[in-house]
Amino acid sequence: MSALRRKFGDDYQVVTTSSSGSGLQPQGPGQGPQQLVPKKKRQRFVDKNGRCNVQHGNLGSETSRYLSDLFTTLVDLKWRWNLFIFILTYTVAWLFMASMWWVIAYTRGDLNKAHVGNYTPCVANVYNFPSAFLFFIETEATIGYGYRYITDKCPEGIILFLFQSILGSIVDAFLIGCMFIKMSQPKKRAETLMFSEHAVISMRDGKLTLMFRVGNLRNSHMVSAQIRCKLLKG
């Protein structure tokens, strides 16, 4: 038995087969043939990286609570969901604003009269939806090639341009701020912190003390580091 433990470690348990209805039984001295079966691993209350394996349930109106603090909810999401929301929000906003420019050109008749020499459209050189989308991107990204521009004969276009500038600033501040805060969070810093496999109880300063070791794999020092421990008593 000791040889098997040295070979396979403590993750396996040595059992014996029994002819009675009990099936497999733990191995004891003088018993029958032995088999090696994996032990059932107990789920940890706290992982090695410090994540607590406790899920809250039956709280009531849980979704509304998360939506009430939408910015923190987005920061706490996984990266794949952050990137998905980031791309989706910009895509929807761009298509919506491009559609608004196309609607203005369509209602004024600029799409059919754009090639007339003495006609002044709302936005020059906008003939269809792709050209309206390109105009919006050039304006929003401050590229400004100079080929498409707003004229002074279109007050609704000026109002839409002001609304576009305000909406773009809000979306940029919200999403870019969310991504910046998420990137600045040191969540992966715990991957280079090593904890001892076992904790010990020993005398220290005349008192029984629970002790374990923590090691930092990086050469950089941690300033004002704090460690929180949770002790479960059965």
CSV table of C-alpha atoms in Angstrom, one decimal:
chain,number,residue,atom,x,y,z
A,1,MET,CA,0.0,0.0,0.0
A,2,SER,CA,2.8,2.4,0.8
A,3,ALA,CA,4.5,1.7,-2.5
A,4,LEU,CA,1.2,2.4,-4.3
A,5,ARG,CA,0.8,5.7,-2.5
A,6,ARG,CA,4.4,6.7,-3.4
A,7,LYS,CA,3.7,5.9,-7.0
A,8,PHE,CA,0.3,7.5,-7.5
A,9,GLY,CA,0.2,10.1,-4.6
A,10,ASP,CA,-2.7,10.9,-2.3
A,11,ASP,CA,-5.2,11.5,-5.1
A,12,TYR,CA,-6.0,7.8,-5.3
A,13,GLN,CA,-7.4,5.3,-2.7
A,14,VAL,CA,-6.5,1.6,-2.5
A,15,VAL,CA,-9.7,-0.5,-2.2
A,16,THR,CA,-10.4,-4.3,-2.3
A,17,THR,CA,-13.1,-6.1,-4.1
A,18,SER,CA,-15.7,-7.9,-2.0
A,19,SER,CA,-18.0,-10.8,-2.9
A,20,SER,CA,-20.8,-9.4,-0.8
A,21,GLY,CA,-23.2,-6.7,-2.0
A,22,SER,CA,-21.1,-3.9,-0.7
A,23,GLY,CA,-18.9,-3.7,-3.8
A,24,LEU,CA,-15.6,-1.9,-3.3
A,25,GLN,CA,-14.3,-1.5,0.2
A,26,PRO,CA,-11.2,0.3,1.6
A,27,GLN,CA,-8.1,-1.8,1.8
A,28,GLY,CA,-7.1,-3.3,5.0
A,29,PRO,CA,-4.5,-5.9,6.1
A,30,GLY,CA,-5.1,-9.4,5.0
A,31,GLN,CA,-7.9,-8.6,2.5
A,32,GLY,CA,-8.3,-9.7,-1.1
A,33,PRO,CA,-7.2,-8.2,-4.4
A,34,GLN,CA,-6.5,-4.5,-4.5
A,35,GLN,CA,-7.7,-1.9,-7.0
A,36,LEU,CA,-6.8,1.7,-7.3
A,37,VAL,CA,-9.6,4.2,-7.7
A,38,PRO,CA,-9.4,8.0,-7.7
A,39,LYS,CA,-10.5,9.8,-4.7
A,40,LYS,CA,-13.5,12.2,-4.9
A,41,LYS,CA,-12.0,15.6,-4.7
A,42,ARG,CA,-13.7,18.0,-2.4
A,43,GLN,CA,-14.5,21.4,-3.8
A,44,ARG,CA,-12.4,24.2,-2.3
A,45,PHE,CA,-14.1,27.0,-0.5
A,46,VAL,CA,-11.4,29.4,-1.7
A,47,ASP,CA,-9.2,28.7,-4.7
A,48,LYS,CA,-5.4,29.2,-4.7
A,49,ASN,CA,-5.8,32.4,-6.6
A,50,GLY,CA,-8.0,33.9,-3.9
A,51,ARG,CA,-11.4,33.5,-5.7
A,52,CYS,CA,-14.2,32.5,-3.4
A,53,ASN,CA,-16.3,29.6,-4.6
A,54,VAL,CA,-19.5,30.9,-3.2
A,55,GLN,CA,-22.5,31.8,-5.4
A,56,HIS,CA,-25.4,33.9,-4.2
A,57,GLY,CA,-28.9,32.6,-5.0
A,58,ASN,CA,-32.5,33.4,-4.4
A,59,LEU,CA,-31.7,37.1,-3.9
A,60,GLY,CA,-34.7,38.4,-5.8
A,61,SER,CA,-34.6,41.0,-8.6
A,62,GLU,CA,-30.9,40.1,-9.1
A,63,THR,CA,-30.9,41.3,-12.7
A,64,SER,CA,-32.2,44.8,-11.9
A,65,ARG,CA,-29.5,45.1,-9.2
A,66,TYR,CA,-26.8,44.5,-11.7
A,67,LEU,CA,-28.3,46.8,-14.2
A,68,SER,CA,-28.6,49.6,-11.7
A,69,ASP,CA,-24.7,49.7,-11.6
A,70,LEU,CA,-24.1,49.0,-15.3
A,71,PHE,CA,-20.6,50.4,-15.4
A,72,THR,CA,-19.3,48.1,-12.6
A,73,THR,CA,-21.2,45.2,-14.2
A,74,LEU,CA,-19.4,45.7,-17.5
A,75,VAL,CA,-16.0,46.0,-15.8
A,76,ASP,CA,-16.6,42.7,-14.0
A,77,LEU,CA,-17.6,40.8,-17.1
A,78,LYS,CA,-15.2,38.5,-18.9
A,79,TRP,CA,-13.1,39.8,-21.6
A,80,ARG,CA,-15.0,38.1,-24.4
A,81,TRP,CA,-18.3,39.7,-23.3
A,82,ASN,CA,-16.6,43.1,-23.0
A,83,LEU,CA,-15.2,42.9,-26.5
A,84,PHE,CA,-18.6,41.7,-27.8
A,85,ILE,CA,-20.4,44.6,-26.2
A,86,PHE,CA,-17.7,47.0,-27.3
A,87,ILE,CA,-18.0,46.0,-31.0
A,88,LEU,CA,-21.8,45.7,-30.9
A,89,THR,CA,-22.3,49.2,-29.3
A,90,TYR,CA,-20.1,50.9,-31.8
A,91,THR,CA,-21.6,49.0,-34.8
A,92,VAL,CA,-25.2,49.8,-33.8
A,93,ALA,CA,-24.4,53.5,-33.1
A,94,TRP,CA,-22.6,53.9,-36.4
A,95,LEU,CA,-25.4,52.2,-38.4
A,96,PHE,CA,-28.0,54.3,-36.6
A,97,MET,CA,-26.3,57.6,-37.2
A,98,ALA,CA,-25.5,56.7,-40.8
A,99,SER,CA,-29.2,55.9,-41.3
A,100,MET,CA,-30.1,59.3,-39.9
A,101,TRP,CA,-27.9,61.1,-42.4
A,102,TRP,CA,-29.4,58.9,-45.2
A,103,VAL,CA,-32.9,59.8,-44.1
A,104,ILE,CA,-32.2,63.5,-44.2
A,105,ALA,CA,-30.7,63.2,-47.7
A,106,TYR,CA,-33.7,61.0,-48.8
A,107,THR,CA,-36.4,63.3,-47.5
A,108,ARG,CA,-34.8,66.4,-49.1
A,109,GLY,CA,-34.4,64.7,-52.4
A,110,ASP,CA,-30.6,65.0,-52.4
A,111,LEU,CA,-30.1,61.4,-53.6
A,112,ASN,CA,-31.6,62.2,-57.0
A,113,LYS,CA,-30.4,65.8,-57.3
A,114,ALA,CA,-26.9,65.4,-56.1
A,115,HIS,CA,-25.4,65.5,-59.6
A,116,VAL,CA,-27.3,68.7,-60.6
A,117,GLY,CA,-24.9,71.5,-61.1
A,118,ASN,CA,-26.7,74.4,-59.4
A,119,TYR,CA,-28.3,72.3,-56.6
A,120,THR,CA,-26.9,72.6,-53.0
A,121,PRO,CA,-27.5,69.4,-51.0
A,122,CYS,CA,-27.5,69.0,-47.3
A,123,VAL,CA,-24.3,66.9,-47.4
A,124,ALA,CA,-22.2,67.2,-50.5
A,125,ASN,CA,-21.4,64.0,-52.4
A,126,VAL,CA,-23.8,61.7,-50.5
A,127,TYR,CA,-25.6,59.6,-53.1
A,128,ASN,CA,-26.7,56.5,-51.2
A,129,PHE,CA,-26.4,54.7,-47.8
A,130,PRO,CA,-22.7,53.7,-48.2
A,131,SER,CA,-21.7,57.3,-48.9
A,132,ALA,CA,-23.8,58.4,-45.9
A,133,PHE,CA,-22.0,55.8,-43.8
A,134,LEU,CA,-18.6,57.0,-45.0
A,135,PHE,CA,-19.5,60.6,-44.2
A,136,PHE,CA,-20.4,59.7,-40.7
A,137,ILE,CA,-17.2,57.7,-40.1
A,138,GLU,CA,-15.1,60.5,-41.5
A,139,THR,CA,-16.9,63.0,-39.3
A,140,GLU,CA,-16.9,60.8,-36.1
A,141,ALA,CA,-13.3,59.8,-36.4
A,142,THR,CA,-12.3,63.4,-37.4
A,143,ILE,CA,-10.6,62.1,-40.6
A,144,GLY,CA,-12.2,64.7,-42.8
A,145,TYR,CA,-11.0,63.9,-46.3
A,146,GLY,CA,-12.8,67.0,-47.6
A,147,TYR,CA,-14.8,65.3,-50.3
A,148,ARG,CA,-18.0,65.1,-48.2
A,149,TYR,CA,-19.1,68.0,-46.0
A,150,ILE,CA,-22.2,69.7,-44.6
A,151,THR,CA,-23.5,72.8,-46.3
A,152,ASP,CA,-25.2,75.9,-44.7
A,153,LYS,CA,-28.5,75.1,-46.5
A,154,CYS,CA,-29.4,72.3,-44.1
A,155,PRO,CA,-30.3,73.3,-40.5
A,156,GLU,CA,-31.5,69.8,-39.7
A,157,GLY,CA,-28.1,68.5,-40.7
A,158,ILE,CA,-26.4,71.0,-38.3
A,159,ILE,CA,-28.6,69.8,-35.4
A,160,LEU,CA,-27.9,66.2,-36.2
A,161,PHE,CA,-24.2,66.9,-36.3
A,162,LEU,CA,-24.4,68.4,-32.8
A,163,PHE,CA,-26.3,65.4,-31.6
A,164,GLN,CA,-23.8,63.1,-33.2
A,165,SER,CA,-20.9,64.8,-31.5
A,166,ILE,CA,-22.5,64.6,-28.0
A,167,LEU,CA,-23.6,61.0,-28.5
A,168,GLY,CA,-20.1,60.0,-29.7
A,169,SER,CA,-18.4,61.6,-26.8
A,170,ILE,CA,-20.7,59.8,-24.3
A,171,VAL,CA,-20.2,56.4,-26.0
A,172,ASP,CA,-16.4,56.9,-26.2
A,173,ALA,CA,-16.2,58.0,-22.5
A,174,PHE,CA,-18.3,55.0,-21.3
A,175,LEU,CA,-16.7,52.2,-23.3
A,176,ILE,CA,-13.1,53.4,-23.4
A,177,GLY,CA,-13.3,54.1,-19.7
A,178,CYS,CA,-14.7,50.7,-19.0
A,179,MET,CA,-11.9,49.0,-21.1
A,180,PHE,CA,-9.2,51.1,-19.4
A,181,ILE,CA,-10.3,50.2,-15.9
A,182,LYS,CA,-10.6,46.6,-16.8
A,183,MET,CA,-7.1,46.5,-18.2
A,184,SER,CA,-5.7,48.3,-15.2
A,185,GLN,CA,-7.1,45.8,-12.7
A,186,PRO,CA,-4.4,43.4,-11.4
A,187,LYS,CA,-6.5,40.3,-11.4
A,188,LYS,CA,-3.8,38.2,-13.0
A,189,ARG,CA,-1.2,39.3,-10.5
A,190,ALA,CA,-2.3,36.4,-8.3
A,191,GLU,CA,-1.0,34.0,-10.9
A,192,THR,CA,2.6,34.7,-9.9
A,193,LEU,CA,1.9,34.3,-6.1
A,194,MET,CA,2.5,30.8,-4.8
A,195,PHE,CA,1.0,29.4,-1.6
A,196,SER,CA,2.3,26.4,0.3
A,197,GLU,CA,0.4,23.2,-0.3
A,198,HIS,CA,-0.2,22.6,3.4
A,199,ALA,CA,-0.7,24.8,6.4
A,200,VAL,CA,0.7,24.0,9.8
A,201,ILE,CA,-0.2,24.8,13.4
A,202,SER,CA,2.8,25.5,15.6
A,203,MET,CA,3.9,27.4,18.6
A,204,ARG,CA,4.8,31.0,17.9
A,205,ASP,CA,5.3,33.6,20.6
A,206,GLY,CA,3.9,31.2,23.1
A,207,LYS,CA,0.6,30.7,21.2
A,208,LEU,CA,-0.6,28.1,18.8
A,209,THR,CA,-0.6,29.7,15.4
A,210,LEU,CA,-1.8,28.7,11.9
A,211,MET,CA,1.0,29.3,9.5
A,212,PHE,CA,1.5,29.0,5.7
A,213,ARG,CA,4.0,30.4,3.2
A,214,VAL,CA,3.5,32.9,0.4
A,215,GLY,CA,6.0,33.4,-2.4
A,216,ASN,CA,6.3,36.0,-5.1
A,217,LEU,CA,7.7,34.8,-8.5
A,218,ARG,CA,8.3,38.3,-9.8
A,219,ASN,CA,11.3,40.4,-9.0
A,220,SER,CA,9.1,43.5,-8.4
A,221,HIS,CA,8.1,44.2,-4.9
A,222,MET,CA,4.5,44.5,-3.7
A,223,VAL,CA,3.7,47.6,-1.7
A,224,SER,CA,1.0,47.6,1.0
A,225,ALA,CA,0.1,44.1,0.2
A,226,GLN,CA,-2.8,42.6,2.2
A,227,ILE,CA,-3.7,39.0,2.8
A,228,ARG,CA,-7.2,37.8,3.9
A,229,CYS,CA,-7.7,34.3,5.2
A,230,LYS,CA,-10.9,32.4,5.9
A,231,LEU,CA,-11.0,29.6,8.5
A,232,LEU,CA,-13.8,27.0,8.4
A,233,LYS,CA,-14.5,25.1,11.6
A,234,GLY,CA,-16.4,21.8,11.3
